[in-house]
């Protein structure tokens, strides 16, 4: 199984089930450690989620979570590159073609912890290893529950693999095109009544040429990458119905982009602790801390290609937590009440250089940063009335942006810019409601409406950046984005083993943050709030199996436009927003023996900029994975990415282009024992 409409797949996914207010008292005599969170409320399918199961997660052609998420049509990053050749700060996640933005409009959670970088808002995809996961649930549309502030385009929930999915020891080794290697290992011993899982992964490669052949110069080099991550997860029982979960993750990622010396680095150290109680009063309490950093060297695109900027240090810290309670209010209701908070602080240190001077002297030193905090209170209830489930929730969030500043010192030590920005705070209220009606065992209809909001990140507020030849200015006056949306859908099982789902949606993102081109200078943009981005469309999913064959598919049609009266981009499609996106996988997976799968993905043309002057052409790629068990827990695996070597344009700024992953082949072994 690859992915299914959520209302149909729910019961089949490990660690996910409909909530029961009262636990099974007969099972309380034995302590059972799951390592999972609380079960999902019964009204969750009303919001039309899609589930990607573990089989699919561990059988992707690239071995990278961001590419597997592409199975859900409508998922996109700011650019079409993955975490081998993208600038890390551009890897924000969004859904439903609400407009390109390097910050995430989608809330990404790992075991309940928000993953977005505290300063930039990007997702460290290279640290989210698919082999460590049990399931991914993607919900498009505004969110209200814990950490719901920030889920304006949807929520991506990643859950760690459970004990029954983890062998005592597992390892894999792959060798690929461009002298690439991928090494991973995991050790999961039982410890007392619980378990510990220690895993690590290392990826490196000489990389491919992201620059088209006719644009290469002497300084052009492949997009080399070298990264590693380590993860320690421990789960311990406290009683027959409660457990403690601990996670620590460290990662480091080095990449080179386009020119020799254009090196970027991202790293992080995350830790979280979570208490789960499954008794009459169910509890999910969580606390986390994140320490992240980023650096980036920009090389001038003009000969002799010297350093023009050194973003040498961007330390940031995120601290947060939540408490969710589910009191026993009767068998027909699942009530969730709670509070959560997120605090982010970060600084940017960078040095500008004169690339035209052979001495390459420093011309300016810059320092910017600030703090922000969001504290929310939420309540949500799911009410089951026979075949009808009603669900509704509200959030009240207090937010504050403070301590913002921007300093610039010239080469002579004289302060040329010294800005301190006003502190701001406010309350924001949001809510959602949905209904799911099971017409029969094979048919369910659903409808939902929601609102949501997202604060501008510290990066959007205070950090300018340049991607030659375009410079984009920050904007400390940005206001939060606010979403309103409605949708309706149907889940249908016409035949055993065949599931179909369709969702029609309308979303309006008011005060959307966009990179707006200066009418007097096409190479100058600024982050601004535009009146609105309106996205409406249809999402289709299908999954079926006949014997040993599985077919699954996803398609999204999104008709998006910007509403900005009096501006040159009024009525145009938002930047980085394709109208069509599709994915389909055909797999042959017998219970034993060899297996084969192939995945086709299509994305239609989109535009680099708000004025639709620079086109990113459509792209159609084909991936494949083949595996052959050799016995004794060893499996031979061959993987192929972009088998027909389709040219995928990921950036086009005035004709200066970057390309995505070309044909890439892998061969390797997996061991589980």
XYZ file of C-alpha atoms in Angstrom:
673
model
C 0.000 0.000 0.000
C 1.344 3.395 -0.932
C -1.163 5.978 0.254
C -4.893 6.028 0.839
C -7.692 8.471 1.565
C -7.501 8.908 5.309
C -11.025 7.805 6.209
C -10.405 4.430 4.547
C -6.759 3.873 5.490
C -7.074 4.893 9.131
C -7.674 1.505 10.677
C -4.891 -0.139 8.665
C -2.099 2.201 9.739
C 0.074 1.115 12.691
C -0.231 3.403 15.688
C -3.318 5.198 14.363
C -6.847 4.308 15.385
C -10.087 5.950 16.356
C -10.010 7.296 19.891
C -11.803 5.591 22.728
C -12.600 7.659 25.772
C -12.450 4.643 28.059
C -9.507 2.201 27.761
C -9.974 -1.549 27.629
C -9.684 -2.448 31.293
C -8.882 -6.070 30.466
C -5.673 -4.976 28.797
C -4.471 -2.873 31.738
C -3.040 -5.903 33.516
C -0.169 -5.959 31.012
C 2.084 -3.028 30.255
C 2.186 -2.368 26.524
C 4.621 0.243 25.225
C 3.666 1.660 21.819
C 5.936 4.674 21.339
C 3.026 6.392 19.574
C 0.891 9.369 20.541
C -2.756 9.324 21.514
C -5.143 7.794 18.972
C -6.676 10.154 16.454
C -10.161 11.514 17.163
C -12.950 9.946 15.078
C -13.685 13.216 13.273
C -10.203 13.458 11.726
C -11.326 11.971 8.354
C -13.713 14.916 7.894
C -10.704 16.983 6.848
C -9.760 14.644 4.012
C -6.284 13.563 5.093
C -4.031 11.276 3.068
C -1.828 8.617 4.662
C 1.569 7.419 3.388
C 2.390 4.086 5.016
C 5.715 2.596 6.051
C 6.032 0.311 3.016
C 6.094 3.350 0.782
C 8.366 5.330 3.107
C 11.127 2.727 3.016
C 10.903 2.119 -0.738
C 11.428 5.544 -2.276
C 13.820 5.836 -5.228
C 15.726 8.754 -3.682
C 15.503 7.677 -0.039
C 14.444 11.241 0.847
C 11.265 12.225 2.631
C 10.603 15.380 0.587
C 10.432 13.345 -2.633
C 8.120 10.773 -1.071
C 5.833 13.593 0.081
C 5.519 14.432 -3.615
C 3.200 11.408 -3.800
C 0.555 13.747 -2.372
C -0.246 15.962 -5.328
C -0.257 19.592 -4.262
C 2.715 19.231 -1.925
C 5.559 21.487 -2.956
C 8.671 23.182 -1.725
C 9.681 26.694 -2.691
C 11.741 25.160 -5.506
C 11.710 21.778 -7.259
C 15.092 20.745 -5.811
C 15.506 18.232 -3.011
C 17.888 18.399 -0.052
C 20.941 17.446 -2.128
C 20.938 20.491 -4.415
C 18.619 23.086 -2.838
C 19.706 25.912 -0.605
C 18.463 24.717 2.821
C 16.853 28.082 3.575
C 14.527 27.644 0.558
C 13.058 24.303 1.659
C 9.745 25.481 3.016
C 6.712 23.227 2.605
C 3.304 24.267 1.343
C 0.121 22.763 -0.106
C -2.709 23.810 -2.421
C -0.755 26.235 -4.621
C -1.045 29.130 -2.178
C 2.076 30.758 -3.555
C 5.807 30.174 -3.413
C 7.420 31.041 -0.124
C 10.735 29.832 1.288
C 9.090 29.681 4.723
C 6.680 26.855 5.460
C 2.973 27.544 5.202
C 2.441 23.926 6.225
C 2.938 22.800 9.809
C 5.352 19.840 9.852
C 5.359 17.776 13.054
C 7.565 14.861 14.107
C 5.997 13.008 17.031
C 4.114 16.205 17.803
C 7.165 18.526 17.652
C 7.208 21.392 15.079
C 10.186 20.903 12.761
C 10.455 24.338 11.117
C 13.704 26.228 11.642
C 13.134 28.909 14.335
C 14.687 31.686 12.208
C 14.003 30.771 8.571
C 10.927 28.561 8.783
C 12.407 25.940 6.426
C 12.169 22.194 7.126
C 15.416 20.204 7.676
C 14.314 17.421 5.338
C 17.765 15.805 5.249
C 17.415 15.009 8.967
C 13.988 13.361 8.559
C 15.037 9.862 7.484
C 12.138 7.792 6.065
C 13.439 4.527 7.590
C 12.841 5.996 11.052
C 9.160 6.658 10.392
C 5.997 4.609 10.776
C 3.519 6.750 8.873
C 2.930 10.226 7.449
C -0.470 11.906 7.525
C -1.006 14.925 5.259
C -4.017 17.148 5.943
C -4.582 19.979 3.482
C -6.313 23.069 4.863
C -6.126 25.118 8.045
C -5.427 23.412 11.383
C -6.686 24.149 14.893
C -5.276 21.556 17.326
C -1.943 21.675 19.121
C 0.533 24.051 17.407
C -2.234 24.888 14.922
C -0.858 28.418 14.517
C 1.208 28.125 11.350
C -0.904 25.474 9.630
C -2.437 27.833 7.084
C -1.893 25.474 4.142
C -2.170 22.230 6.074
C -0.393 19.865 8.429
C 2.140 17.089 7.769
C 2.369 14.727 10.738
C 5.292 12.310 10.862
C 5.211 9.476 13.403
C 8.255 7.455 14.427
C 8.411 3.744 13.717
C 7.015 1.629 16.525
C 8.842 -1.223 18.236
C 7.154 -3.926 16.164
C 8.344 -2.190 12.975
C 11.983 -1.940 14.059
C 14.294 -4.964 13.855
C 16.895 -5.340 16.573
C 19.511 -4.349 14.022
C 19.168 -2.861 10.550
C 21.686 -1.487 8.086
C 21.859 -0.379 4.478
C 24.553 0.682 2.047
C 24.028 2.194 -1.413
C 26.338 3.447 -4.134
C 25.002 5.786 -6.785
C 25.763 8.025 -9.736
C 28.336 10.799 -9.344
C 30.232 8.783 -6.724
C 27.338 9.062 -4.258
C 27.073 6.922 -1.135
C 24.257 6.425 1.364
C 24.999 4.534 4.584
C 22.581 3.917 7.436
C 22.317 1.728 10.522
C 19.958 1.357 13.459
C 20.155 -0.586 16.710
C 16.932 -1.141 18.676
C 17.290 -3.250 21.820
C 14.561 -3.814 24.363
C 15.337 -2.165 27.667
C 13.296 -3.119 30.717
C 9.664 -2.753 29.745
C 10.502 -0.298 26.976
C 13.074 0.078 24.232
C 15.815 2.317 22.870
C 16.497 3.007 19.215
C 19.796 4.487 18.067
C 20.169 5.264 14.377
C 22.472 7.161 12.058
C 22.774 8.006 8.393
C 25.463 9.518 6.173
C 24.875 10.842 2.638
C 27.488 12.269 0.320
C 28.025 12.732 -3.400
C 30.011 14.711 -5.937
C 26.678 16.010 -7.211
C 25.409 16.965 -10.641
C 25.683 20.147 -12.658
C 22.721 22.330 -11.730
C 23.764 24.901 -14.340
C 22.678 24.361 -17.968
C 25.615 23.578 -20.254
C 25.383 26.864 -22.183
C 25.574 28.892 -18.938
C 28.591 27.196 -17.380
C 31.772 29.127 -16.699
C 35.162 28.283 -15.270
C 33.818 28.630 -11.703
C 30.838 26.324 -12.276
C 30.961 23.137 -10.210
C 28.570 20.269 -9.439
C 26.200 20.502 -6.490
C 28.244 18.378 -4.092
C 26.678 17.435 -0.777
C 27.791 15.778 2.443
C 25.469 15.314 5.397
C 24.832 13.112 8.381
C 22.242 12.740 11.101
C 21.880 10.747 14.290
C 18.762 9.956 16.275
C 18.252 8.526 19.755
C 14.730 7.574 20.803
C 13.794 5.935 24.092
C 10.362 4.800 25.267
C 9.751 3.692 28.843
C 6.529 2.600 30.594
C 5.446 4.428 33.728
C 2.327 2.366 34.359
C -0.048 0.047 32.530
C -1.537 3.025 30.669
C 1.234 5.632 30.513
C 4.687 5.989 29.045
C 7.523 8.462 28.631
C 9.090 9.133 25.216
C 12.426 10.876 24.687
C 14.068 11.938 21.445
C 17.397 13.583 20.600
C 18.430 14.369 17.032
C 21.628 15.911 15.691
C 22.336 16.708 12.050
C 24.859 18.495 9.865
C 24.546 19.223 6.154
C 27.094 20.768 3.758
C 26.217 21.680 0.166
C 27.864 23.499 -2.729
C 25.562 25.357 -5.116
C 26.433 26.417 -8.676
C 29.894 28.019 -8.145
C 33.140 26.898 -6.553
C 33.144 28.231 -3.009
C 29.376 28.796 -2.869
C 29.069 26.595 0.191
C 26.156 26.355 2.587
C 25.925 24.645 5.961
C 22.962 23.801 8.146
C 23.042 21.992 11.461
C 20.839 21.325 14.422
C 20.512 19.701 17.821
C 16.948 18.905 18.875
C 15.598 17.248 22.011
C 12.084 16.507 23.222
C 10.324 14.645 26.010
C 6.724 13.480 25.852
C 4.344 11.991 28.383
C 1.426 9.886 27.113
C -1.385 8.622 29.350
C -4.114 6.416 27.913
C -6.285 6.056 31.010
C -9.745 7.465 31.611
C -8.165 10.944 31.494
C -5.956 10.849 28.433
C -2.938 13.156 28.437
C -0.370 14.211 25.829
C 2.276 16.505 27.361
C 5.316 17.576 25.370
C 8.346 19.838 25.767
C 11.126 20.462 23.248
C 14.198 22.569 22.543
C 15.961 23.196 19.232
C 19.353 24.746 18.493
C 19.921 25.437 14.802
C 22.477 27.253 12.670
C 22.972 28.145 9.028
C 25.747 29.701 6.961
C 26.021 30.466 3.268
C 28.643 31.965 0.972
C 27.408 33.800 -2.122
C 29.731 33.982 -5.144
C 29.303 36.787 -7.652
C 27.856 35.616 -10.966
C 30.211 37.938 -12.825
C 33.835 37.148 -13.644
C 36.123 36.604 -11.844
C 33.471 34.996 -9.591
C 34.649 36.159 -6.207
C 32.857 36.029 -2.893
C 30.213 38.751 -2.588
C 28.545 37.766 0.685
C 29.351 35.558 3.648
C 26.264 34.745 5.705
C 28.652 33.362 8.249
C 26.435 32.647 11.217
C 22.684 32.419 11.823
C 22.185 30.839 15.248
C 18.608 30.322 16.372
C 16.787 28.647 19.228
C 13.290 27.243 19.457
C 11.621 26.276 22.723
C 8.075 25.041 23.102
C 5.631 22.591 24.497
C 2.017 21.581 24.833
C -0.440 19.951 27.193
C -3.507 18.223 25.768
C -6.209 16.651 27.939
C -9.047 14.349 26.912
C -11.482 14.081 29.814
C -14.011 11.205 29.990
C -17.172 12.870 28.675
C -19.026 9.792 27.476
C -18.707 7.197 24.704
C -20.108 9.480 21.984
C -17.714 12.380 22.510
C -13.960 12.859 22.312
C -13.136 16.235 23.839
C -9.657 17.730 23.496
C -8.598 20.790 25.468
C -5.132 22.179 25.852
C -2.522 24.844 25.437
C 0.729 25.160 23.517
C 3.516 27.682 23.170
C 6.388 28.283 20.770
C 9.274 30.714 21.279
C 11.819 31.523 18.582
C 14.886 33.726 18.728
C 17.636 34.152 16.181
C 20.399 36.360 14.808
C 21.954 36.847 11.396
C 25.610 37.799 11.013
C 26.902 38.439 7.512
C 29.749 40.223 5.749
C 29.478 41.851 2.319
C 32.492 41.911 -0.029
C 33.504 43.905 -3.075
C 33.638 41.145 -5.695
C 34.953 43.595 -8.320
C 38.140 44.390 -6.366
C 40.970 41.842 -6.729
C 41.650 42.244 -3.004
C 37.996 41.283 -2.341
C 37.708 43.597 0.707
C 34.815 43.641 3.168
C 32.454 46.534 2.442
C 29.916 46.068 5.233
C 29.123 43.941 8.269
C 25.467 43.267 9.100
C 23.680 41.959 12.149
C 19.924 41.458 12.435
C 17.532 39.444 14.540
C 14.611 39.355 16.927
C 12.248 37.226 18.985
C 8.706 35.951 18.601
C 6.353 33.893 20.697
C 2.952 32.328 20.130
C 0.843 30.927 22.953
C -2.424 29.236 22.088
C -5.408 27.727 23.841
C -7.534 25.186 21.990
C -10.610 23.045 22.418
C -12.097 20.525 20.005
C -14.889 17.991 20.253
C -15.850 15.026 18.078
C -19.436 13.849 18.451
C -20.491 10.483 17.016
C -24.218 10.132 16.220
C -24.607 6.747 14.588
C -23.159 7.033 11.074
C -22.638 10.786 11.452
C -19.570 12.346 13.071
C -19.514 16.064 13.823
C -16.282 17.773 14.764
C -15.448 21.349 15.679
C -12.686 23.289 17.376
C -11.484 26.769 18.285
C -8.120 28.355 19.037
C -7.162 31.618 20.693
C -3.536 32.663 20.130
C -1.560 35.460 21.698
C 1.452 36.411 19.605
C 4.285 38.849 20.126
C 7.140 39.991 17.894
C 9.850 41.827 19.818
C 13.476 42.858 19.901
C 13.757 43.298 16.140
C 16.814 45.149 14.850
C 19.054 45.630 11.832
C 22.598 46.982 12.047
C 25.114 47.686 9.294
C 28.687 48.841 9.797
C 30.851 50.074 6.923
C 34.388 48.948 6.179
C 35.692 51.899 8.156
C 33.769 50.870 11.263
C 31.175 53.633 10.944
C 27.561 52.588 11.603
C 25.564 53.202 8.410
C 22.251 51.577 9.436
C 20.958 51.267 12.985
C 17.297 50.303 13.040
C 15.296 49.110 16.016
C 11.775 47.985 15.202
C 8.686 48.409 17.332
C 7.450 45.490 19.391
C 4.036 44.203 18.310
C 1.478 41.853 19.834
C -2.142 40.825 19.347
C -4.671 38.033 19.727
C -5.778 35.883 16.829
C -8.823 33.617 16.893
C -9.354 30.671 14.543
C -11.603 27.669 14.269
C -12.734 24.767 12.169
C -15.742 22.490 11.837
C -16.408 19.356 9.858
C -18.864 16.540 9.303
C -18.392 12.965 8.124
C -21.374 10.817 7.178
C -20.896 7.138 6.387
C -23.652 6.465 3.880
C -22.675 2.791 3.749
C -19.662 0.581 4.293
C -18.374 1.680 0.898
C -19.302 5.365 0.794
C -18.577 8.347 3.046
C -19.193 12.032 2.385
C -17.537 14.883 4.244
C -17.409 18.658 4.458
C -15.289 21.109 6.439
C -14.580 24.787 6.954
C -11.639 26.389 8.733
C -9.604 29.490 9.450
C -5.957 29.837 10.426
C -2.977 32.172 10.580
C 0.815 32.248 10.339
C 3.286 34.741 11.768
C 6.005 36.065 9.445
C 9.309 34.408 10.268
C 12.317 36.278 11.636
C 13.917 35.716 8.233
C 11.045 37.404 6.393
C 11.021 40.292 8.858
C 14.703 41.108 9.107
C 16.962 39.307 6.582
C 17.424 40.486 2.967
C 18.926 38.066 0.444
C 20.247 37.956 -3.108
C 19.845 35.250 -5.753
C 21.647 36.860 -8.675
C 20.557 39.043 -10.308
C 17.606 39.676 -7.960
C 17.876 41.195 -4.483
C 14.955 40.694 -2.098
C 14.565 43.062 0.860
C 13.145 42.125 4.241
C 10.174 43.941 5.753
C 9.867 44.417 9.512
C 6.269 45.654 9.107
C 4.851 42.370 7.802
C 1.585 41.274 9.393
C 0.364 37.681 9.925
C -1.173 35.727 7.068
C -4.805 34.684 7.654
C -6.639 31.849 5.918
C -10.312 31.082 5.322
C -11.292 27.868 3.579
C -14.040 25.383 2.832
C -13.997 21.962 1.231
C -16.222 18.978 0.518
C -15.384 15.461 -0.508
C -16.347 11.850 -0.940
C -14.536 8.575 -0.137
C -15.709 5.562 -2.135
C -14.860 1.854 -2.159
C -16.654 0.481 -5.237
C -14.841 -2.876 -5.100
C -12.861 -4.703 -2.440
C -9.311 -3.413 -2.614
C -10.174 -0.297 -4.634
C -10.569 3.097 -2.954
C -11.302 6.463 -4.552
C -11.532 9.928 -3.036
C -12.292 13.401 -4.354
C -12.127 16.788 -2.619
C -13.183 20.196 -3.923
C -11.771 23.197 -2.041
C -11.750 26.972 -1.857
C -9.022 28.714 0.185
C -8.357 32.416 0.596
C -5.095 33.555 2.180
C -5.424 37.192 3.239
C -2.324 39.358 3.750
C -0.254 36.682 1.995
C 3.478 37.309 2.244
C 5.041 37.452 -1.212
C 8.248 38.645 -2.863
C 6.951 41.693 -4.741
C 8.904 43.173 -7.662
C 9.672 46.902 -7.625
C 7.936 48.408 -10.704
C 10.953 50.656 -11.294
C 13.575 47.911 -10.924
C 12.895 44.318 -12.050
C 15.941 43.114 -10.109
C 14.656 44.406 -6.783
C 11.935 42.755 -4.707
C 10.624 43.157 -1.203
C 8.628 40.889 1.047
C 5.162 42.410 1.349
C 1.670 41.516 2.403
C -0.585 41.347 -0.665
C -4.349 41.565 -0.335
C -4.992 37.862 -0.883
C -4.089 34.654 -2.675
C -7.176 32.684 -3.708
C -6.805 28.991 -4.476
C -9.608 26.726 -5.577
C -9.528 23.340 -7.157
C -9.982 19.605 -6.947
C -7.862 16.840 -5.417
C -8.247 13.199 -6.458
C -6.675 10.092 -4.961
C -6.989 6.413 -5.802
C -5.510 3.195 -4.486
C -6.181 -0.384 -5.541
C -4.672 -3.817 -5.492
C -5.291 -6.942 -7.549
C -3.374 -9.941 -6.314
C 0.259 -8.887 -5.984
C -0.196 -5.664 -7.974
C -0.811 -2.261 -6.379
C -1.754 0.960 -8.131
C -2.054 4.323 -6.427
C -2.451 7.798 -7.847
C -2.939 11.400 -6.812
C -3.897 14.473 -8.837
C -4.398 18.108 -7.866
C -5.876 20.864 -9.991
C -5.320 24.248 -8.360
C -6.543 27.466 -9.944
C -4.788 30.160 -7.943
C -4.640 33.902 -8.410
C -3.350 36.928 -6.557
C -5.726 39.688 -5.581
C -3.786 42.954 -5.429
C -5.818 45.844 -6.887
C -3.712 48.479 -8.603
C -0.591 46.308 -8.829
C 0.924 44.747 -11.918
C 0.414 41.196 -10.669
C -3.267 41.556 -9.778
C -5.115 38.543 -11.139
C -1.947 36.629 -12.008
C -1.020 33.204 -10.711
C 1.175 33.267 -7.560
C 4.867 32.566 -8.013
C 5.927 28.905 -7.774
C 2.341 27.623 -8.100
C 1.632 24.951 -10.749
C -1.923 24.466 -11.964
C -1.613 20.691 -12.350
C 0.312 18.137 -10.300
C 0.040 14.359 -10.452
C 1.725 11.245 -9.128
C 1.110 7.544 -9.829
C 2.820 4.386 -8.638
C 2.452 0.854 -9.972
C 4.015 -1.856 -7.811
C 4.374 -5.614 -7.900
C 4.799 -6.755 -4.306
C 4.346 -10.473 -3.644
C 4.436 -11.674 -0.063
C 7.852 -13.212 -0.724
C 10.477 -12.907 -3.401
C 11.427 -9.990 -5.660
C 9.429 -6.762 -5.852
C 9.277 -3.904 -8.351
C 7.658 -0.470 -8.340
C 7.692 2.525 -10.648
C 6.524 6.060 -9.936
C 5.516 8.730 -12.438
C 5.295 12.370 -11.388
C 4.117 15.386 -13.359
C 4.092 19.068 -12.519
C 2.835 21.682 -14.948
C 4.569 24.945 -15.737
C 4.857 27.580 -13.056
C 6.451 30.994 -12.742
C 9.533 32.089 -10.848
C 8.270 35.586 -10.136
C 5.105 37.509 -9.292
C 4.947 39.173 -12.735
C 5.057 35.850 -14.646
C 8.061 36.855 -16.719
C 10.227 33.805 -15.948
C 8.753 30.385 -16.730
C 9.592 27.049 -15.141
C 8.468 24.527 -17.791
C 6.406 21.462 -16.987
C 8.277 18.295 -16.014
C 7.488 14.573 -16.198
C 9.777 12.170 -14.326
C 9.830 8.408 -13.804
C 11.438 6.598 -10.845
C 11.763 2.872 -10.143
C 12.798 0.539 -7.312
C 13.548 -3.194 -7.564
C 14.399 -5.530 -4.683
C 15.549 -9.135 -4.483
C 15.734 -10.984 -1.136
C 18.945 -13.002 -0.873
C 18.212 -14.730 2.426
C 19.471 -14.306 5.984
C 17.814 -10.873 6.165
C 19.775 -9.454 3.212
C 18.008 -7.772 0.273
C 19.605 -6.504 -2.939
C 18.010 -3.196 -4.003
C 18.319 -1.175 -7.221
C 16.884 2.333 -7.434
C 16.547 4.767 -10.303
C 15.596 8.447 -10.215
C 14.414 10.380 -13.272
C 15.090 7.383 -15.493
C 14.472 9.234 -18.760
C 16.727 12.131 -17.714
C 14.020 14.808 -17.967
C 15.354 18.361 -17.672
C 13.689 19.876 -14.600
C 14.171 23.649 -14.301
C 14.158 24.613 -10.626
C 15.036 28.324 -10.917
C 14.792 30.875 -13.705
C 15.785 34.431 -12.859
C 16.029 36.466 -16.037
C 17.216 33.422 -17.946
C 19.798 32.372 -15.357
C 18.664 28.813 -14.615
C 19.229 25.963 -12.201
C 18.310 22.356 -12.915
C 16.989 19.537 -10.743
C 18.113 15.940 -10.282
C 19.079 14.227 -13.580
C 19.022 10.457 -14.092
C 20.538 8.929 -10.954
C 21.059 5.199 -10.418
C 21.678 3.361 -7.118
C 22.647 -0.184 -6.171
C 22.909 -1.469 -2.641
C 21.966 -3.857 0.141
C 19.612 -3.762 3.080
C 19.900 -5.987 6.132
C 17.374 -6.547 8.919
C 17.886 -9.010 11.725
